[in-house]
Coordinates of C-alpha atoms and ligand atoms in Angstrom, one line a residue:
X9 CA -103.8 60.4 -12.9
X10 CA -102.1 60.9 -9.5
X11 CA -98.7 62.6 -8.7
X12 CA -96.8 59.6 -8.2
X13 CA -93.4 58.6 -7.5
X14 CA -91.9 57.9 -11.3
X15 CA -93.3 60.9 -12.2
X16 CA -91.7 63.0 -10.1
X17 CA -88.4 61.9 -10.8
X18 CA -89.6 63.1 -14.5
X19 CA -87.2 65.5 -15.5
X20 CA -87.5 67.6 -18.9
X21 CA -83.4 68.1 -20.2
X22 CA -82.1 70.0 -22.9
X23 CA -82.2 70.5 -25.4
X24 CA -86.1 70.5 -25.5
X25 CA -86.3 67.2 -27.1
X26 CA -88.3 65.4 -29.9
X27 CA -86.7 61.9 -28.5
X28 CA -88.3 60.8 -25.5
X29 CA -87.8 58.1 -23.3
X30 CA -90.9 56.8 -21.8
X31 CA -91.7 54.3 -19.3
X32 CA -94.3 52.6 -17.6
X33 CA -94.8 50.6 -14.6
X34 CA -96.2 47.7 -13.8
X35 CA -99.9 47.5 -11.9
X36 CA -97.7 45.8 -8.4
X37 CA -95.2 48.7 -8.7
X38 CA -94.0 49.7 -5.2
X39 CA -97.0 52.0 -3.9
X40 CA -96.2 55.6 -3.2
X41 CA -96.6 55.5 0.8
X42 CA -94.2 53.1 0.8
X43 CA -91.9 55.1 -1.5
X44 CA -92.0 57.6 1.2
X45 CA -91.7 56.3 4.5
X46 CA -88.3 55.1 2.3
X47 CA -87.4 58.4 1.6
X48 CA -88.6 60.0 5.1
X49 CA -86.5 57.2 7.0
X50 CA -83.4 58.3 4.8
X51 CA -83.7 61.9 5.2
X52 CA -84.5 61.6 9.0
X53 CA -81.0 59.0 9.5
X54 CA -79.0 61.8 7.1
X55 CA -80.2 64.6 9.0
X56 CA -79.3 63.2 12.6
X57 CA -76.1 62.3 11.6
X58 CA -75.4 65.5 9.6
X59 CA -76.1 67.4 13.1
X60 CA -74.2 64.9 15.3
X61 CA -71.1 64.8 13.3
X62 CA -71.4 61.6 12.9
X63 CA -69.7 59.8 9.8
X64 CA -70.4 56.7 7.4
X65 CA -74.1 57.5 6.7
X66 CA -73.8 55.0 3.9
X67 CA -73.3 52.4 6.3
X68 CA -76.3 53.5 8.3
X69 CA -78.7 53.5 5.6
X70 CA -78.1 50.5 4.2
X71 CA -80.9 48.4 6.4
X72 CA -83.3 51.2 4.2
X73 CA -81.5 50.2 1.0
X74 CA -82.0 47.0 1.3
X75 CA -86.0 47.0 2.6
X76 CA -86.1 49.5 -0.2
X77 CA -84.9 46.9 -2.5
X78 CA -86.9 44.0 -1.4
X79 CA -89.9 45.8 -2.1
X80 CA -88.8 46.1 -5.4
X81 CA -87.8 42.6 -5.6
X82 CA -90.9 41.1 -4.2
X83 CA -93.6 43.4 -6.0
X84 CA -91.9 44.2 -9.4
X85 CA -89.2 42.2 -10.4
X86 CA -90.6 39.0 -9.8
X87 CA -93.8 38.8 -11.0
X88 CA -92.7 40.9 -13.7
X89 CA -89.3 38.2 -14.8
X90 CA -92.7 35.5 -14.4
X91 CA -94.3 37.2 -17.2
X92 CA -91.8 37.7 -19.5
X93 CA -90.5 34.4 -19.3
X94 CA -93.6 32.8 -20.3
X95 CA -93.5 35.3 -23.1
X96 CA -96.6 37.4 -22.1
X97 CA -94.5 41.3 -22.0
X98 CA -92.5 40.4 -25.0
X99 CA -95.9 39.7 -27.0
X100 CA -97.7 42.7 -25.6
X101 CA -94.2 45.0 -26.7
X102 CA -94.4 44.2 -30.0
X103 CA -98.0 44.9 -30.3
X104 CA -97.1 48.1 -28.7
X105 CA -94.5 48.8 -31.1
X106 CA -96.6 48.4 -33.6
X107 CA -99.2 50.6 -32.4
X108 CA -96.8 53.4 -31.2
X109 CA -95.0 53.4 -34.9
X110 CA -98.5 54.6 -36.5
X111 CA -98.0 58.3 -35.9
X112 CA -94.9 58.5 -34.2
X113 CA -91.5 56.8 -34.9
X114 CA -90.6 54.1 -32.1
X115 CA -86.8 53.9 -32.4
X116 CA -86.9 51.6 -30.0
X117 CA -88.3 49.4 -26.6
X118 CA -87.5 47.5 -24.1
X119 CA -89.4 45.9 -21.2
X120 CA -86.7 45.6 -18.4
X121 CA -88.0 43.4 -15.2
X122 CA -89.4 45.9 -13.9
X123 CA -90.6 48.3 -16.5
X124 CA -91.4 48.8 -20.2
X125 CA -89.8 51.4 -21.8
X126 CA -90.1 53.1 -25.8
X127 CA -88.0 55.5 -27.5
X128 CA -90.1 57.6 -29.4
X129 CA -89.6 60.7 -31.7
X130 CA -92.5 63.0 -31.7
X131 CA -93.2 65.3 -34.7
X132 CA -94.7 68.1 -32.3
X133 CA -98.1 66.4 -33.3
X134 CA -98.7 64.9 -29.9
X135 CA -97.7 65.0 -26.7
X136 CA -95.3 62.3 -25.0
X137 CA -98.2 61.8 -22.0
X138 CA -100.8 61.4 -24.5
X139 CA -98.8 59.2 -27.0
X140 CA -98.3 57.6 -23.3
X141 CA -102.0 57.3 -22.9
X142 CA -102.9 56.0 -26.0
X143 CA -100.0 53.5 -25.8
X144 CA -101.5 52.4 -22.4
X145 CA -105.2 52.3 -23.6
X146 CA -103.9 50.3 -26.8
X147 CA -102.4 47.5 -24.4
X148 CA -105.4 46.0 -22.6
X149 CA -103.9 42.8 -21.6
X150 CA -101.3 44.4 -19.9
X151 CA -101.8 45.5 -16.0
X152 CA -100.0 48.9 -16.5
X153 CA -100.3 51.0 -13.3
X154 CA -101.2 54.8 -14.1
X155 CA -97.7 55.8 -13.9
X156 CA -95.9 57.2 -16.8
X157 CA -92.5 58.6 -16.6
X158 CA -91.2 60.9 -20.0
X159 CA -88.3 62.2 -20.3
X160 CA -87.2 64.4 -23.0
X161 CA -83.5 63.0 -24.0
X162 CA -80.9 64.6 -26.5
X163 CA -79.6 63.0 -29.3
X164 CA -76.8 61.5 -28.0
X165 CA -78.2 60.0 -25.2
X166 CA -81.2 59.2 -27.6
X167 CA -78.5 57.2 -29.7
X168 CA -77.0 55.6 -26.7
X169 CA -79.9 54.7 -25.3
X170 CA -81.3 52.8 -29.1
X171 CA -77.9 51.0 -29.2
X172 CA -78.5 49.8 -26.3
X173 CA -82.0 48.8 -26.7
X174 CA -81.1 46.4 -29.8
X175 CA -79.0 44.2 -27.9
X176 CA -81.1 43.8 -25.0
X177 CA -84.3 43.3 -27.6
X178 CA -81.7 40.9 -29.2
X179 CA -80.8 39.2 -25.9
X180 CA -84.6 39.0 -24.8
X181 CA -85.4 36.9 -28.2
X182 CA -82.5 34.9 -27.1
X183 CA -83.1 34.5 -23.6
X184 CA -86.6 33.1 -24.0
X185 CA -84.9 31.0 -26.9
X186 CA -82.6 29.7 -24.1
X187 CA -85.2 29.5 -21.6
X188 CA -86.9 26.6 -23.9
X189 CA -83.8 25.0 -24.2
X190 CA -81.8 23.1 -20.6
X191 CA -81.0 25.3 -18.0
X192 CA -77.3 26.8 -18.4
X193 CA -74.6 24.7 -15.8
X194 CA -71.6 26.0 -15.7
X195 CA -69.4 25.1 -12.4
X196 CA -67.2 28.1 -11.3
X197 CA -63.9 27.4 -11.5
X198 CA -61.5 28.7 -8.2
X199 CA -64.8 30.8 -7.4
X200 CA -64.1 31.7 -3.5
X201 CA -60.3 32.6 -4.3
X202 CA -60.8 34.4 -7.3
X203 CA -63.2 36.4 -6.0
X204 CA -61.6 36.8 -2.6
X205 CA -58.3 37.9 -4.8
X206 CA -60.8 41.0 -5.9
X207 CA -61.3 42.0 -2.0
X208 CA -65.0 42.6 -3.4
X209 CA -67.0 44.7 -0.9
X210 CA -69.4 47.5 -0.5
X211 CA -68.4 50.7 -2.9
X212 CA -66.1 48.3 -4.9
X213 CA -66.7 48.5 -8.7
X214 CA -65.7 45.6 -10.3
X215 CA -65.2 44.0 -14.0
X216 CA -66.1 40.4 -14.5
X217 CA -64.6 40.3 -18.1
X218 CA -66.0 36.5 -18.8
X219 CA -69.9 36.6 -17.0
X220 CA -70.4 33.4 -18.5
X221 CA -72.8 31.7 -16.0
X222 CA -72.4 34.1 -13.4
X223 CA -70.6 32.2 -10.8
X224 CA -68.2 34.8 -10.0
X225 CA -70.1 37.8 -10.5
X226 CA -73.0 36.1 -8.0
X227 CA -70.2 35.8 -5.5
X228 CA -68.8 40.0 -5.8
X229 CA -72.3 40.9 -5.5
X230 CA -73.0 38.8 -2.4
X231 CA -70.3 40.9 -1.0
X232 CA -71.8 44.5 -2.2
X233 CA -69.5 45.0 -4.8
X234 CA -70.6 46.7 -8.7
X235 CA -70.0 44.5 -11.1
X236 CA -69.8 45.2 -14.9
X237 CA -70.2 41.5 -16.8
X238 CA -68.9 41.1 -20.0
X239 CA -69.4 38.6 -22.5
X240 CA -68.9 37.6 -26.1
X241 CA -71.8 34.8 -25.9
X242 CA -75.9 36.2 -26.6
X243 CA -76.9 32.6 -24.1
X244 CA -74.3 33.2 -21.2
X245 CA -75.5 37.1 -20.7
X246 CA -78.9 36.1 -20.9
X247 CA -78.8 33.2 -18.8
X248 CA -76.5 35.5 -16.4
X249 CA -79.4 38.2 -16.4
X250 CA -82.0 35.7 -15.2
X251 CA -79.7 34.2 -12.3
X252 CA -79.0 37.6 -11.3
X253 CA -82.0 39.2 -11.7
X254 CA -82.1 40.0 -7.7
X255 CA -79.0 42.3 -8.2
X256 CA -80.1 44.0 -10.8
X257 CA -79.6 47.3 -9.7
X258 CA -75.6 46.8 -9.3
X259 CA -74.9 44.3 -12.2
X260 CA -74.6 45.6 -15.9
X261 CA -74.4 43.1 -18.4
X262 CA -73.0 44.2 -21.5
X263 CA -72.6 42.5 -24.9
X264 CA -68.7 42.4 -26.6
X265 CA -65.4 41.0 -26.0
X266 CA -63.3 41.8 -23.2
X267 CA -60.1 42.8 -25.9
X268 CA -62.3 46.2 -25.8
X269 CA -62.9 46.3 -22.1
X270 CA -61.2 50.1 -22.1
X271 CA -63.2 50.8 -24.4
X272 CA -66.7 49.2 -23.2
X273 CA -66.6 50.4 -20.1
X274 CA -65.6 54.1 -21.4
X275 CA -69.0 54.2 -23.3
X276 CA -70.7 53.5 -20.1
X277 CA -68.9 56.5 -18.3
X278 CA -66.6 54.1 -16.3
X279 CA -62.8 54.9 -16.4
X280 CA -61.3 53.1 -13.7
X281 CA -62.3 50.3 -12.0
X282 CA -61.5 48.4 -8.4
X283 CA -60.7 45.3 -10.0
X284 CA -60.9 42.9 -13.0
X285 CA -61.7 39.1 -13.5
X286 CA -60.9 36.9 -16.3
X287 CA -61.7 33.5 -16.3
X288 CA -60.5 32.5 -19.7
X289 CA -61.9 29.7 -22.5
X290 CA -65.3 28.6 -22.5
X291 CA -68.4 27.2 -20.4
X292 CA -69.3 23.7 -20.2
X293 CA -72.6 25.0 -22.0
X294 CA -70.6 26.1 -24.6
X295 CA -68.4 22.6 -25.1
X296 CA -72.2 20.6 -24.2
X297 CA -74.4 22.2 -26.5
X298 CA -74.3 20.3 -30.0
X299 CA -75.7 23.1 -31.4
X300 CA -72.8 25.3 -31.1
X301 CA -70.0 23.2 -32.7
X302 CA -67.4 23.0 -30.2
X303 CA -67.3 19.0 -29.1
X304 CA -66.3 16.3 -31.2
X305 CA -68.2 14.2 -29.1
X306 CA -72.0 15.6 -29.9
X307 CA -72.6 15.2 -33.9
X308 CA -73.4 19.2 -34.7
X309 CA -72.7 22.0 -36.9
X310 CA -69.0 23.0 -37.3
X311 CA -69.4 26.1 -35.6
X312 CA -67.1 27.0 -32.5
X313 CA -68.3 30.8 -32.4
X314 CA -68.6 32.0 -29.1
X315 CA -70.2 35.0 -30.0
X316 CA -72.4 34.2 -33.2
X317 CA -71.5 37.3 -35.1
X318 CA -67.6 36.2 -35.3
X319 CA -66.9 36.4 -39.4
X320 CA -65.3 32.8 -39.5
X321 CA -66.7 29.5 -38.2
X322 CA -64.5 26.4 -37.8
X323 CA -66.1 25.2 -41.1
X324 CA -65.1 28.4 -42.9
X325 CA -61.5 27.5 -41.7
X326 CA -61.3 23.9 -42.5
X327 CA -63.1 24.2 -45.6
X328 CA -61.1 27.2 -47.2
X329 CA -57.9 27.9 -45.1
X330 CA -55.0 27.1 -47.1
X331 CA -53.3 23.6 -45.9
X332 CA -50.3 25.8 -44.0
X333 CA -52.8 27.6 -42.5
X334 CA -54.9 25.1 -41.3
X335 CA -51.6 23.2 -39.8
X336 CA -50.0 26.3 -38.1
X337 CA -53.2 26.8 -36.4
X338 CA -53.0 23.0 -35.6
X339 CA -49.4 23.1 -34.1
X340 CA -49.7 26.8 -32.8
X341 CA -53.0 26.5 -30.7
X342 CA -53.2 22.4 -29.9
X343 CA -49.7 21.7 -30.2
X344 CA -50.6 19.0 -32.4
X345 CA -47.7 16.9 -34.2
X346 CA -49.4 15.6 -36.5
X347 CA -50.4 18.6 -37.4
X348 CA -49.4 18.3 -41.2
X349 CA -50.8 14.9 -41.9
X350 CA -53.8 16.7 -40.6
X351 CA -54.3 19.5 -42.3
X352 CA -53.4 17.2 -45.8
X353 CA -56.2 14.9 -45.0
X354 CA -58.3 17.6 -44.1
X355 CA -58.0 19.1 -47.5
X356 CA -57.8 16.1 -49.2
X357 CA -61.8 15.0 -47.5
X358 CA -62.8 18.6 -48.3
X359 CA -62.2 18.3 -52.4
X360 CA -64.9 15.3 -51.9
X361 CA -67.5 16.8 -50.1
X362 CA -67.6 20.3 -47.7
X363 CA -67.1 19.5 -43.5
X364 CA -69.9 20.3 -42.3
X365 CA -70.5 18.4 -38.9
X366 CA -68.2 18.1 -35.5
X367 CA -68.1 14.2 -36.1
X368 CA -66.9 14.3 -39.9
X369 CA -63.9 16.4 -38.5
X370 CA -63.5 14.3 -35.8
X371 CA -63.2 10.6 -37.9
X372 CA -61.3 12.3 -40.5
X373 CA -58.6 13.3 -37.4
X374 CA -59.2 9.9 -36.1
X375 CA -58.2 8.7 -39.7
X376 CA -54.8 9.8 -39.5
X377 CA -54.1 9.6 -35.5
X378 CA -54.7 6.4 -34.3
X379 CA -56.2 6.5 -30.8
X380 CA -53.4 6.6 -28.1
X381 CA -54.6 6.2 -24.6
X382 CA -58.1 8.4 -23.1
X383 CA -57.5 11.1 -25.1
X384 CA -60.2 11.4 -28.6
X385 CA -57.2 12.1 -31.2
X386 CA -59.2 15.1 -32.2
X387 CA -59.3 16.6 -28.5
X388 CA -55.9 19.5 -29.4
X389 CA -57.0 19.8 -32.9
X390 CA -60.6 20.7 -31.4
X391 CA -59.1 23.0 -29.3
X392 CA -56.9 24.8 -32.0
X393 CA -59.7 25.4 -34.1
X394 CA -61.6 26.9 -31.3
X395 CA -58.5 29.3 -30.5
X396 CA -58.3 30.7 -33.9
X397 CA -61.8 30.7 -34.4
X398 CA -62.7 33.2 -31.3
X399 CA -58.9 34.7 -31.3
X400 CA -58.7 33.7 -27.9
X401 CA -55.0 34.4 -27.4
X402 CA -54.9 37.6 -29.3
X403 CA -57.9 38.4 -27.4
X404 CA -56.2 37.8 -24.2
X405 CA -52.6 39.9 -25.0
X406 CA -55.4 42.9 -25.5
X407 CA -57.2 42.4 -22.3
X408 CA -53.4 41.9 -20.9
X409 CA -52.2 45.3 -22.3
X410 CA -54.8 47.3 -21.5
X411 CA -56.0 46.2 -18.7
X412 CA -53.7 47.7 -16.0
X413 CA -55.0 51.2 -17.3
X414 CA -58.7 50.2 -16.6
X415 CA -57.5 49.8 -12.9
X416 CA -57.5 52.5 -9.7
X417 CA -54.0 52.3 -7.8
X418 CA -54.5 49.5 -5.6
X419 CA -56.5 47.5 -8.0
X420 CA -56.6 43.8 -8.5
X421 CA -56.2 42.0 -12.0
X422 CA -57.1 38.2 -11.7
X423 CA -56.7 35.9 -14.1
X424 CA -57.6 32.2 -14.6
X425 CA -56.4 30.0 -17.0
X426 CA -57.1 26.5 -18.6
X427 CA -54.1 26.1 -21.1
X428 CA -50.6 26.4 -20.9
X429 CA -50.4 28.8 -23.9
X430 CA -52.5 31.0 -22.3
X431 CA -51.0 30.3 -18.8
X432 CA -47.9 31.9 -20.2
X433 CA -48.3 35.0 -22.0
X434 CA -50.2 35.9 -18.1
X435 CA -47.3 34.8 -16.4
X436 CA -45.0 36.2 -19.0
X437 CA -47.0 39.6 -18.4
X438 CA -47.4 39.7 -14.9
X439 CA -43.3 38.9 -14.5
X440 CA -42.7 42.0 -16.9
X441 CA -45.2 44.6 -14.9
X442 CA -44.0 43.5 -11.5
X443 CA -40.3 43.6 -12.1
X444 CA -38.9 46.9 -10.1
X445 CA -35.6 46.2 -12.8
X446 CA -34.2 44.6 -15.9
X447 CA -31.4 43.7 -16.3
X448 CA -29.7 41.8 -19.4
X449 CA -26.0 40.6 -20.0
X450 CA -24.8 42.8 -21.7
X451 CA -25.7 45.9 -19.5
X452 CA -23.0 46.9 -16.3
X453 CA -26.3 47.1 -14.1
X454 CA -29.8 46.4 -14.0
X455 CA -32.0 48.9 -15.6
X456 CA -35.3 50.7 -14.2
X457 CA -38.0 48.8 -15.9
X458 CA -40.2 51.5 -17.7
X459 CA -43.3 48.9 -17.7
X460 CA -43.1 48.3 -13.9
X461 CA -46.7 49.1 -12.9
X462 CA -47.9 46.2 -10.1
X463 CA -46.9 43.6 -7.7
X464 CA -47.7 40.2 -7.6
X465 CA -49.8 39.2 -5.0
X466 CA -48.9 35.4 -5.1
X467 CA -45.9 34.2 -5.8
X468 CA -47.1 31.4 -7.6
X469 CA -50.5 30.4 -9.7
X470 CA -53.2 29.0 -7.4
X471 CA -54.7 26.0 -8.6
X472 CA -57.9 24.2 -7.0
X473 CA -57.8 22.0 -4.0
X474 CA -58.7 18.2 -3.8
X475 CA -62.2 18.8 -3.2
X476 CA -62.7 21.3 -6.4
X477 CA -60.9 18.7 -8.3
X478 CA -63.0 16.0 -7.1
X479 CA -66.0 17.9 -7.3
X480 CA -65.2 19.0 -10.7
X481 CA -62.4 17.6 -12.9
X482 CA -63.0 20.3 -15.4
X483 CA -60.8 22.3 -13.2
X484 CA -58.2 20.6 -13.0
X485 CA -55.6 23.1 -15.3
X486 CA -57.0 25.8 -13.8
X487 CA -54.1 28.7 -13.0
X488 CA -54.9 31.8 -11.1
X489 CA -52.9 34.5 -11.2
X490 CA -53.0 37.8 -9.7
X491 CA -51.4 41.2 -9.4
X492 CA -51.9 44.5 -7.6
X493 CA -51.8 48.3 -9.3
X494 CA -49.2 50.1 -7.5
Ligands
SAM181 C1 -65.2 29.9 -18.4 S1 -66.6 30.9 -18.9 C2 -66.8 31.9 -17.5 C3 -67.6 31.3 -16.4 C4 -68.0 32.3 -15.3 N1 -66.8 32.8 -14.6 C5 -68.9 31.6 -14.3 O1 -68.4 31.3 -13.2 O2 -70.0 31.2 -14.7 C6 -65.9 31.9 -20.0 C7 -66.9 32.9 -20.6 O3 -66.2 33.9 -21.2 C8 -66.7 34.3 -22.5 N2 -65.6 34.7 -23.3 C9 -64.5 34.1 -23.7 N3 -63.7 34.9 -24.4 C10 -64.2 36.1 -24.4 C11 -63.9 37.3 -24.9 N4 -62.7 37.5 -25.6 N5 -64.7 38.4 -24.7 C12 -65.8 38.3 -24.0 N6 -66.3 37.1 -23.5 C13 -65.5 36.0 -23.7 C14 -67.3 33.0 -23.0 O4 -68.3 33.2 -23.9 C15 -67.8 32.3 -21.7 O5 -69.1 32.6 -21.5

């Protein structure tokens, strides 16, 4: 086997470890001559400005960053995100894991779009290269390219390393799942201005806390920016991955729900962050899929989960909630007046016979509201039940309090909302962090306000145009707000 480029970057750490990582390329992985005149192009630009005193090498090297990353593009990534989308790698990695786990434990794999990669623990009865070896001799139908990279890992980046593993095995089941199903169509909402509000650029590291589609984050990393995408929802990450796939290398996708951003993005090693994006509620995939239970319009399971492993479904509410429980959520989250007739009905159907679909619930609203104008009479109940069910408000005070904290000085927090309950604890946040004072009544002078911590950056909420509206009346309670660390 040659010296190649993977394996140089091969680096043994310590402790002198029985958890190895160990990946392999590829055959069309970039070619080692090209890997240098890369690297001899970079050095020779560094070194001439080093010696001219000449600053913003960064700048300079960028027109070798990005032929650097083309070549990737064009010889890995995309033949590679061809094959695993008509299944072929995913096939070949069990088979693999299988194989591997004989001798050996396999903690874990992954194939990535442009590499597959095992955790393995060795006993001391084989070498990493050879388990390598035999893992490459024992996939025939796969055009590996005689480059192996091992590296020995400690525990706790062994650990990491597994968690992360399972949801991106997770997401890969679901991602071909997804890719069976109709392609994901979400319109961004305010894209251009809420992006624009981030100032996204080159060196900017930036938090889109609701992926969803993508729109947004496509737009920051058109501009250069990092961008860590978070989302609740297995289908919006994975369909996210595969729009994104050409900007790979600055995009991490990870699983959860932005309420533990702080903490997310802490795991990862990131503590502060250039700017955050929120685009609250869900994606029209989300409302258009039957499947997932959210329209009353599409007969389908009463679900309303936006991330599957959420403990209580809409049926679990409606079906065991207590009658006062079902109507506060009515009244609190839709602002439904008939909320109590409602909720009586509800749990008169339910003695009968379980709800179970999105259209019983619907006709048994429509039983006690009779249908006033456009609206379906089951439209705020709908959307009450989807509330509670994700804990979208409390959800959004924890992304709220914490948020600030995630941000460098200077640092943009954007937030777009669809409903005026949301729309207000933002604007009832952003008024209490920008104030310089308080004052009250009672007191001989206003007060220094102890939470003052940004300015706003618009005075008032900026809502889409004609043409957005036109284009797309889903948009059309949209609120953006944003405000500036200090
Ligand atoms: C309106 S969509 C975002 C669309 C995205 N900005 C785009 O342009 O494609 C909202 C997304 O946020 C996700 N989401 C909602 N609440 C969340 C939460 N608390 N934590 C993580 N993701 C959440 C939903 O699953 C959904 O995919």
């Amino acid at each position: 086997m040659s010296t190649t480029y993977p394996q140089k970057r091969a680096m043994a750490r310590q402790p002198e470890g029985t958890c190895y990582r160990v990946l392999m390329w590829e055959a069309c992985a970039v070619d080692e001559q090209h890997m240098q005149a890369w690297k001899d192009g970079r050095t020779r630009i560094l070194a001439a400005m080093r010696d001219a005193g000449i600053k913003g090498a960064r700048g300079k090297l960028s027109i070798f960053e990005k032929e650097l990353k083309t070549l990737i593009f064009n010889n890995i990534e995309k033949p590679l995100t061809k094959a695993v989308r008509a299944g072929f790698s995913f096939a070949r990695a069990d088979a693999l894991a299988e194989a591997l786990s004989t001798d050996n434990a396999v903690l874990a794999y992954r194939l990535g779009t442009a590499a597959a990669e095992v955790l393995v623990h060795l006993d001391g009865s084989e070498s990493p290269e050879s388990m390598a070896e035999r893992w490459q001799a024992n996939t025939t139908g796969m055009e590996w390219e005689a480059q192996i990279l091992v590296e020995a890992l400690n525990l706790r980046e062994a650990a990491l390393w597994q968690e992360e593993s399972s949801s991106a095995e997770q997401e890969a089941t679901e991602a071909s799942a997804a890719a069976s199903d109709a392609e994901f169509h979400h319109v961004t909402v305010l894209a251009a201005e809420a992006v624009q509000a981030l100032q996204p650029g080159e060196g900017k590291v930036l938090v889109d806390a609701t992926l969803g589609g993508g729109g947004h984050t496509e737009r920051m990393l058109q501009a250069g920016a990092e961008v860590w995408g978070i989302d609740q929802d297995p289908v919006a990450r994975a369909a996210s991955a595969k729009r994104l796939a050409p900007y790979a290398e600055r995009l991490h996708i990870v699983a959860g729900n932005f309420r533990n951003a702080v903490q997310i993005l802490r795991q990862h090693g990131v503590e502060q962050v250039d700017g955050i994006l929120a685009d609250i509620g869900i994606s029209s995939p989300q409302v258009d899929c039957a499947e997932r239970g959210f329209s009353f319009l599409n007969e389908g399971p009463l679900d309303m989960r936006m991330n599957p492993a959420t403990a209580k479904s809409a049926a679990d509410i409606v079906n065991h909630a207590a009658e006062s429980e079902i109507a506060d959520i009515l009244w609190q989250y839709g602002e439904e007046r008939a909320s109590r007739a409602i909720a009586r009905r509800i749990v008169q159907e339910r003695a009968k016979a379980p709800i179970t679909t999105t259209t019983q619930l619907a006709d048994i609203i429509a039983g006690v509201l009779p249908r006033k104008g456009k609206q379906h009479p089951a439209t705020r109940s709908f959307q009450a039940l989807r509330i509670a069910v994700n804990d979208e408000l409390g959800a959004l005070e924890e992304l709220l309090r914490t948020g600030l904290s995630l941000l460098k000085s200077g640092g943009r927090f954007a937030i777009i909302t669809f409903h005026s309950l949301e729309d207000r604890a933002v604007k009832r946040y952003f008024e209490l962090v920008t104030k310089a004072e308080i004052d009250r009544p009672e007191w001989p002078a206003p007060r220094p306000n102890p939470e003052y911590a940004a300015k706003a950056v618009y005075r008032k909420p900026v809502i889409p145009g004609d043409e957005e509206l036109a284009a797309n009346p889903r948009s059309r309670s949209a609120k953006l707000r944003v405000i500036e660390k200090l």
